[in-house]
Coordinates of C-alpha atoms in Angstrom, one line a residue:
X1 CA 22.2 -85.1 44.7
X2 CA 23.7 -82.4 41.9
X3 CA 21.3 -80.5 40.6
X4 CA 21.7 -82.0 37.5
X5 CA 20.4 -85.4 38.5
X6 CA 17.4 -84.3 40.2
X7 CA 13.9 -86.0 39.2
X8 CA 12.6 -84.9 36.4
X9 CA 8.9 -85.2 35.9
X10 CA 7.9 -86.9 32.5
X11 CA 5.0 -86.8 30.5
X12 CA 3.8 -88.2 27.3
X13 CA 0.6 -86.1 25.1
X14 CA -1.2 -88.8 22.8
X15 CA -4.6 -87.7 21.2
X16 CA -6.1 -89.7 24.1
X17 CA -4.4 -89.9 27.3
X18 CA -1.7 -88.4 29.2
X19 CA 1.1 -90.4 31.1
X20 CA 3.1 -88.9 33.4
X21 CA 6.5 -90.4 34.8
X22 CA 9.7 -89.8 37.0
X23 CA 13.1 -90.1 36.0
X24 CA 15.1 -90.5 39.0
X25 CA 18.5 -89.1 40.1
X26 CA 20.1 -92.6 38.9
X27 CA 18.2 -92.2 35.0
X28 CA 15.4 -95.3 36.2
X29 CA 12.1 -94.3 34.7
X30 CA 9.3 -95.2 36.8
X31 CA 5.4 -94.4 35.2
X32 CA 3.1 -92.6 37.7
X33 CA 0.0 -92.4 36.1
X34 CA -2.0 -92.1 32.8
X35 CA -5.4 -89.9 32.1
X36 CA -7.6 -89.3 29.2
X37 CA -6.0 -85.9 28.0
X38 CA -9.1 -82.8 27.6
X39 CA -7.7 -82.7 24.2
X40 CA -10.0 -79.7 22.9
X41 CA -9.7 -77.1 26.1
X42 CA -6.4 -75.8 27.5
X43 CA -7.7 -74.5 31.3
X44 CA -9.1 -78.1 31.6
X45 CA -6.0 -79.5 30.3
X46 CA -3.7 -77.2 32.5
X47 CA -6.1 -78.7 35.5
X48 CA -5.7 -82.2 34.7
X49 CA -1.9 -81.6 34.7
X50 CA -1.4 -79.6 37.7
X51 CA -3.4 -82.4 39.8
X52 CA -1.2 -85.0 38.4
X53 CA 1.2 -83.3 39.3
X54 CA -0.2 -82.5 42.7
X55 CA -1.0 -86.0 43.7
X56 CA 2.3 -87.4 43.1
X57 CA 4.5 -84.8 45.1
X58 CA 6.0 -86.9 46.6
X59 CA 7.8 -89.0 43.6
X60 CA 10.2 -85.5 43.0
X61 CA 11.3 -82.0 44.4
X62 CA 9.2 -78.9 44.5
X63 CA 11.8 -77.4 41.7
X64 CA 12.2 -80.5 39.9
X65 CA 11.7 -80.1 36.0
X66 CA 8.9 -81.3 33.5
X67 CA 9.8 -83.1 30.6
X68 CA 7.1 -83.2 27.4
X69 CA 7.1 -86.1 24.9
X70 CA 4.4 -85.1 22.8
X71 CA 2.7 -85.6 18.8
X72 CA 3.0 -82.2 16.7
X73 CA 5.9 -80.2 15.4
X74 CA 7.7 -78.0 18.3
X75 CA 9.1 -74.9 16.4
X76 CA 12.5 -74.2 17.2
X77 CA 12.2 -70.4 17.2
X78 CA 8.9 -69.7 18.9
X79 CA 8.4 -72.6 20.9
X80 CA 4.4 -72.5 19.2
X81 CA 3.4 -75.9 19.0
X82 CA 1.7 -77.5 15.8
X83 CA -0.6 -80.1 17.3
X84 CA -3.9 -80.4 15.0
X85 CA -5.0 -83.6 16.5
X86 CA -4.8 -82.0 20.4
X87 CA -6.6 -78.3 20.0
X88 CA -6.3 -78.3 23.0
X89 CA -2.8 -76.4 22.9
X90 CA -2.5 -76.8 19.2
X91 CA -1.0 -73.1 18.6
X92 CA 0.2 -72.3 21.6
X93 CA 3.9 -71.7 23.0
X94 CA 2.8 -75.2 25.2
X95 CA 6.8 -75.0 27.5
X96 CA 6.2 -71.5 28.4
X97 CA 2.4 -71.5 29.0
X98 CA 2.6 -74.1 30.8
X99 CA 5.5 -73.6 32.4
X100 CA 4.0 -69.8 33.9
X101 CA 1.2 -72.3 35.6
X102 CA 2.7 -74.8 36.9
X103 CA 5.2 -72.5 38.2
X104 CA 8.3 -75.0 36.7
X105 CA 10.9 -75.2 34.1
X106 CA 9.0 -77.0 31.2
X107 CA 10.8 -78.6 27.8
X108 CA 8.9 -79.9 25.2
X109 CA 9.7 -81.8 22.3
X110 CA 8.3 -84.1 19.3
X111 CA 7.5 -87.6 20.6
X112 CA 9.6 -89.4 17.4
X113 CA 12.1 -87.4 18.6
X114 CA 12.4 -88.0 21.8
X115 CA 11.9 -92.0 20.8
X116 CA 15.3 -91.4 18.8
X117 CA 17.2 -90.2 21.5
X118 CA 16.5 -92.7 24.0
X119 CA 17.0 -95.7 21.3
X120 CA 20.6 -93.9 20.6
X121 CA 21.4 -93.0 24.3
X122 CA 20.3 -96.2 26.0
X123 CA 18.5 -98.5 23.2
X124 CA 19.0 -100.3 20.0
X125 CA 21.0 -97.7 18.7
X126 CA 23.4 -97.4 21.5
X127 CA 26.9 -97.0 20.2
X128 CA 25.7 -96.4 16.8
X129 CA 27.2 -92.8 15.0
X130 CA 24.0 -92.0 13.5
X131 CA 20.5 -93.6 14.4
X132 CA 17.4 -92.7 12.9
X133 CA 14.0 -93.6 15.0
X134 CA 11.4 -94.6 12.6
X135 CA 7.6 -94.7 14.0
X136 CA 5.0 -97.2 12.6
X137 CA 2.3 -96.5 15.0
X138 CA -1.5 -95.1 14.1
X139 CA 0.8 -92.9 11.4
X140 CA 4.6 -92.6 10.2
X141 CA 7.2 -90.4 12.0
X142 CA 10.5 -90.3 12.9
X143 CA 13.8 -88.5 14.4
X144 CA 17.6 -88.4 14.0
X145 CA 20.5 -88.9 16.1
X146 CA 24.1 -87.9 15.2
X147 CA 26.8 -88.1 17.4
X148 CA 24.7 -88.3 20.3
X149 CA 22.9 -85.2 19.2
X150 CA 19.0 -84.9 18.2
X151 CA 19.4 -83.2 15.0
X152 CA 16.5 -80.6 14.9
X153 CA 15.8 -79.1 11.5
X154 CA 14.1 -76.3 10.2
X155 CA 10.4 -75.3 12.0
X156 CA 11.1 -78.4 14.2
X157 CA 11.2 -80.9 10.9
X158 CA 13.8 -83.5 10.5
X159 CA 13.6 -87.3 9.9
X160 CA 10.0 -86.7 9.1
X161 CA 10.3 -89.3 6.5
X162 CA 5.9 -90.5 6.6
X163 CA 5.3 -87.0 4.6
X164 CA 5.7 -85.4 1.4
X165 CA 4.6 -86.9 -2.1
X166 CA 6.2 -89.9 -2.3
X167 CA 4.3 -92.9 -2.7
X168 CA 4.8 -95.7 -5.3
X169 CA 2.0 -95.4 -7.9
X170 CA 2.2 -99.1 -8.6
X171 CA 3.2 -102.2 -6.6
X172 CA 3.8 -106.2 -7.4
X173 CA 2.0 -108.5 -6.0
X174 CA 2.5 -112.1 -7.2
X175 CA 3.5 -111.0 -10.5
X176 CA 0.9 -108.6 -11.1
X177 CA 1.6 -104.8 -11.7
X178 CA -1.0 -103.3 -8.9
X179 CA -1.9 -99.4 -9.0
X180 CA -2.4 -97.5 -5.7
X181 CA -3.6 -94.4 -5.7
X182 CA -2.4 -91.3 -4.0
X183 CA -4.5 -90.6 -1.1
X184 CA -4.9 -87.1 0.2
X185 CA -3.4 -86.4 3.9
X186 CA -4.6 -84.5 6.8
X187 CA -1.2 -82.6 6.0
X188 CA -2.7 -80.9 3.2
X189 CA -0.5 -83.4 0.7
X190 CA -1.3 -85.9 -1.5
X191 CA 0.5 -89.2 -1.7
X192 CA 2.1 -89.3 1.7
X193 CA 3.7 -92.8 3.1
X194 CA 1.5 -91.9 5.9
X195 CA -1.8 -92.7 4.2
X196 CA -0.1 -96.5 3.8
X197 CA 2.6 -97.0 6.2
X198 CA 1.4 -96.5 9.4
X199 CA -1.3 -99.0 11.6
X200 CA -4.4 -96.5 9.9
X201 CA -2.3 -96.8 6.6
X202 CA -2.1 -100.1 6.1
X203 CA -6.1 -100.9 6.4
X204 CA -6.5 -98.5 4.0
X205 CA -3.8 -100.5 1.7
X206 CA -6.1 -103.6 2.1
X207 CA -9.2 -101.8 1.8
X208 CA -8.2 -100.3 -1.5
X209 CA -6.7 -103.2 -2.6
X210 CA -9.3 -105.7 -1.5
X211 CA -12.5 -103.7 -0.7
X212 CA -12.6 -105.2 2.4
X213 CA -12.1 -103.1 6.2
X214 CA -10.0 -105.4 8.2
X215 CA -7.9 -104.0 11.4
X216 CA -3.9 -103.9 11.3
X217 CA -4.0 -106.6 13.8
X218 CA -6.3 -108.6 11.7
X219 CA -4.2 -108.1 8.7
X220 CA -0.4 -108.9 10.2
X221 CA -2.3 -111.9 11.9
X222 CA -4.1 -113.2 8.9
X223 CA -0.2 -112.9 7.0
X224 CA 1.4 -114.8 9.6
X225 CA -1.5 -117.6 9.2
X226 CA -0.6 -116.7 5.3
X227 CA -4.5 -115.9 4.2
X228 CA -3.9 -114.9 0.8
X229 CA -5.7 -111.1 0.4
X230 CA -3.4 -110.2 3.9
X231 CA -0.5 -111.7 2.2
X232 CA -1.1 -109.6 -0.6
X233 CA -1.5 -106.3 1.5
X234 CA 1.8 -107.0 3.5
X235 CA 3.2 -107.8 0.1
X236 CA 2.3 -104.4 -1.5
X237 CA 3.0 -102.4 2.2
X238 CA 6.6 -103.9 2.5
X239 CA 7.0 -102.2 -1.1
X240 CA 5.6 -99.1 0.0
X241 CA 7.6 -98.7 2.9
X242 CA 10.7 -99.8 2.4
X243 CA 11.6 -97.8 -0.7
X244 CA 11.3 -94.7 1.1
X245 CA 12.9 -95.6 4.4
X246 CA 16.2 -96.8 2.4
X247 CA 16.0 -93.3 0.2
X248 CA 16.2 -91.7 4.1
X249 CA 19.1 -94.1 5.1
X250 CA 21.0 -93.5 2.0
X251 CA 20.2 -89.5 2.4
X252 CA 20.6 -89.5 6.5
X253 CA 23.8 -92.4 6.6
X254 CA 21.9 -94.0 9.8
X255 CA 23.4 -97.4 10.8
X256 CA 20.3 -98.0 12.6
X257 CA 16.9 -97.8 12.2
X258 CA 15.2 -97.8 15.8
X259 CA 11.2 -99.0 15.0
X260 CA 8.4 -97.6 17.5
X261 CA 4.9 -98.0 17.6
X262 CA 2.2 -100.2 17.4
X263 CA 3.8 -101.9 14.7
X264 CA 7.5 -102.4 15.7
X265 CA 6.1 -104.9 18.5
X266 CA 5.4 -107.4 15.1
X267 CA 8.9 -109.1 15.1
X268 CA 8.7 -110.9 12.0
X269 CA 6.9 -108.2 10.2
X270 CA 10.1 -105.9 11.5
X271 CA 12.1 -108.6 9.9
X272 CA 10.7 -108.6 7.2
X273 CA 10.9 -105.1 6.7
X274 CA 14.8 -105.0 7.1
X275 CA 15.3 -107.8 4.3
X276 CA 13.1 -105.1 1.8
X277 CA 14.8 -102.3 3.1
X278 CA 18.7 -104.3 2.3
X279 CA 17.2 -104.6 -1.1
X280 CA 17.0 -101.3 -1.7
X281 CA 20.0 -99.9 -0.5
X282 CA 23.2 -98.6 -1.2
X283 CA 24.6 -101.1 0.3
X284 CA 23.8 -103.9 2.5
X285 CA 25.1 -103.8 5.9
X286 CA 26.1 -107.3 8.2
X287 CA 23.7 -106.5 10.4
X288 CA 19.7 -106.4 10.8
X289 CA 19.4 -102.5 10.0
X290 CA 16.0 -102.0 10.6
X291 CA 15.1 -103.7 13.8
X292 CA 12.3 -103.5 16.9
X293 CA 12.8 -100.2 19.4
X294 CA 13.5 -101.2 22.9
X295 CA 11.7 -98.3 24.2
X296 CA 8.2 -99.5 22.9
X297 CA 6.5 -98.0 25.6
X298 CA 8.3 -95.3 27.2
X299 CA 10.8 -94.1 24.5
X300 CA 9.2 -90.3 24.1
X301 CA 9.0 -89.8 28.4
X302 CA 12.8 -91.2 28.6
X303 CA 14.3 -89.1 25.4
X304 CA 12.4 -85.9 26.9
X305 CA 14.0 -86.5 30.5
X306 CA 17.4 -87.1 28.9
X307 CA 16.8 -83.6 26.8
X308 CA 15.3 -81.9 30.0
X309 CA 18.6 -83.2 31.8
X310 CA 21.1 -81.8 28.7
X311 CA 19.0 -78.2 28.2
X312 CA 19.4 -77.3 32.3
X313 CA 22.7 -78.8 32.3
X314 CA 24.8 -78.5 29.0
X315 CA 27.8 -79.4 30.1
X316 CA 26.9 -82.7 32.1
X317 CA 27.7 -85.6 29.5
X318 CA 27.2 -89.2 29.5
X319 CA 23.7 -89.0 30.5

């Protein structure tokens, strides 16, 4: 075994748990383990790690690397990580910290990110030139791909397509000119696509269109049975969403868009999307554009290995 294709330890940082994985020497990702993460205090974090770590020894080498797939903004310079929802090392330079006590090479990157490189290396955007990974989980993300490259942006920012103001003031809904307000979002804006794109987003759609608090899963289900008020709310989110996401194909030139989260497991809602999305385009391509991820589950750990494998060993290719 090169050194280059030893295991690499994986792990994915959610507000809630942790998930740790190994990638082995032939690039098959195998998951470990998963913990609630001590998301407000680092020495407890660092513990809960380290065991982890400890109790599955004998999964990888005593040298092997750890790979981070993880929410927050990684910045390119200082390696501090902004990571409001985990305080836990919200602030801190997380690869090197970590890396001093665990007493291994650590790499840490954004989890879209890391979703968008393993869609392009080894996904739905395999053999695509540019691919953008778009998340509709609890919030909106996303990452970019060219040429089999993560393009990485200024403070650690590209293909962040959920934020900035930019929110349709108005929507149609059988006819009808609707207004939606701009919401305020925990990113200090006001009018994000987060605030209605994402799982979170879209009950507040209903609930500010409707008045009524109804789960994401209770909303896509009730417009698949075709209940009117959900119809309505998928009606006015398709709007939302796709005018945005074809201004970032149009801007970015992606010939796929790779969908993750809790949402991109909806087929027909996915569908759906990509017929709005064709509408608003440049132009249309032959193709679904905007289709289902096929690394739902363990797109950040597998895009993290693959950069962990590329950052120790630059010149290796094809992996």
């Amino acid at each position: 075994m090169t050194p280059s294709l030893s295991p690499v330890i994986c792990f994915d940082l959610g507000g809630s748990f942790i998930k740790m994985g190994v990638m082995s020497d032939k690039n098959v990702l195998t998951l470990l383990d998963q913990q609630p993460i001590p998301a407000q205090d680092w020495r407890a974090f660092c513990v809960r790690v380290s065991a982890m770590i400890a109790r599955h020894a004998a999964e990888f080498a005593a040298d092997s690397p750890v790979a981070i797939s993880t929410a927050g903004i990684v910045s390119p310079l200082t390696g501090e990580m902004f990571a409001s929802n985990i305080p836990a090392f919200h602030q801190r330079r997380l690869a090197a910290e970590l890396g001093e006590v665990l007493q291994r090479k650590v790499i840490v990157h954004n989890d879209a990110d890391c979703f968008a490189l393993a869609e392009a290396e080894a996904g739905a955007g395999k053999g695509h030139k540019v691919v953008l990974g778009a998340i509709l989980g609890s919030g909106v993300g996303g990452g970019l791909v060219s040429d089999g490259r993560l393009v990485m942006g200024q403070n650690g920012l590209t293909g962040e397509w959920g934020h900035g103001p930019i929110t349709l003031t108005e929507v149609d809904i059988d006819g009808a000119r609707v207004p939606i307000p701009r919401l305020a979002c925990p990113c200090g804006q006001r009018g994000c696509l987060d605030t209605y794109g994402g799982a979170r987003g879209m009950e507040n759609l209903h609930r500010t269109l409707h008045g009524e608090s109804l789960s994401s899963k209770a909303i896509v289900t009730g417009w698949q049975q075709q209940q009117a008020r959900a119809q309505q709310t998928i009606q006015a989110w398709l709007q939302l969403v796709s005018e945005p996401l074809a201004y970032t194909i149009n801007i970015t030139g992606a010939s796929c868009v790779a969908v993750g989260g809790g949402l991109a497991s909806v087929t027909p809602l996915i569908a759906a999307l990509n017929d709005a999305v064709q509408r608003c385009i440049l132009r249309r391509t032959p193709y679904a554009l905007v289709v289902p991820g096929a690394f739902a589950h363990q797109g950040g750990m597998t895009g993290a290995a693959l950069l962990a494998r590329r950052a120790l060993a630059p010149a290796v290719r094809g992996l």
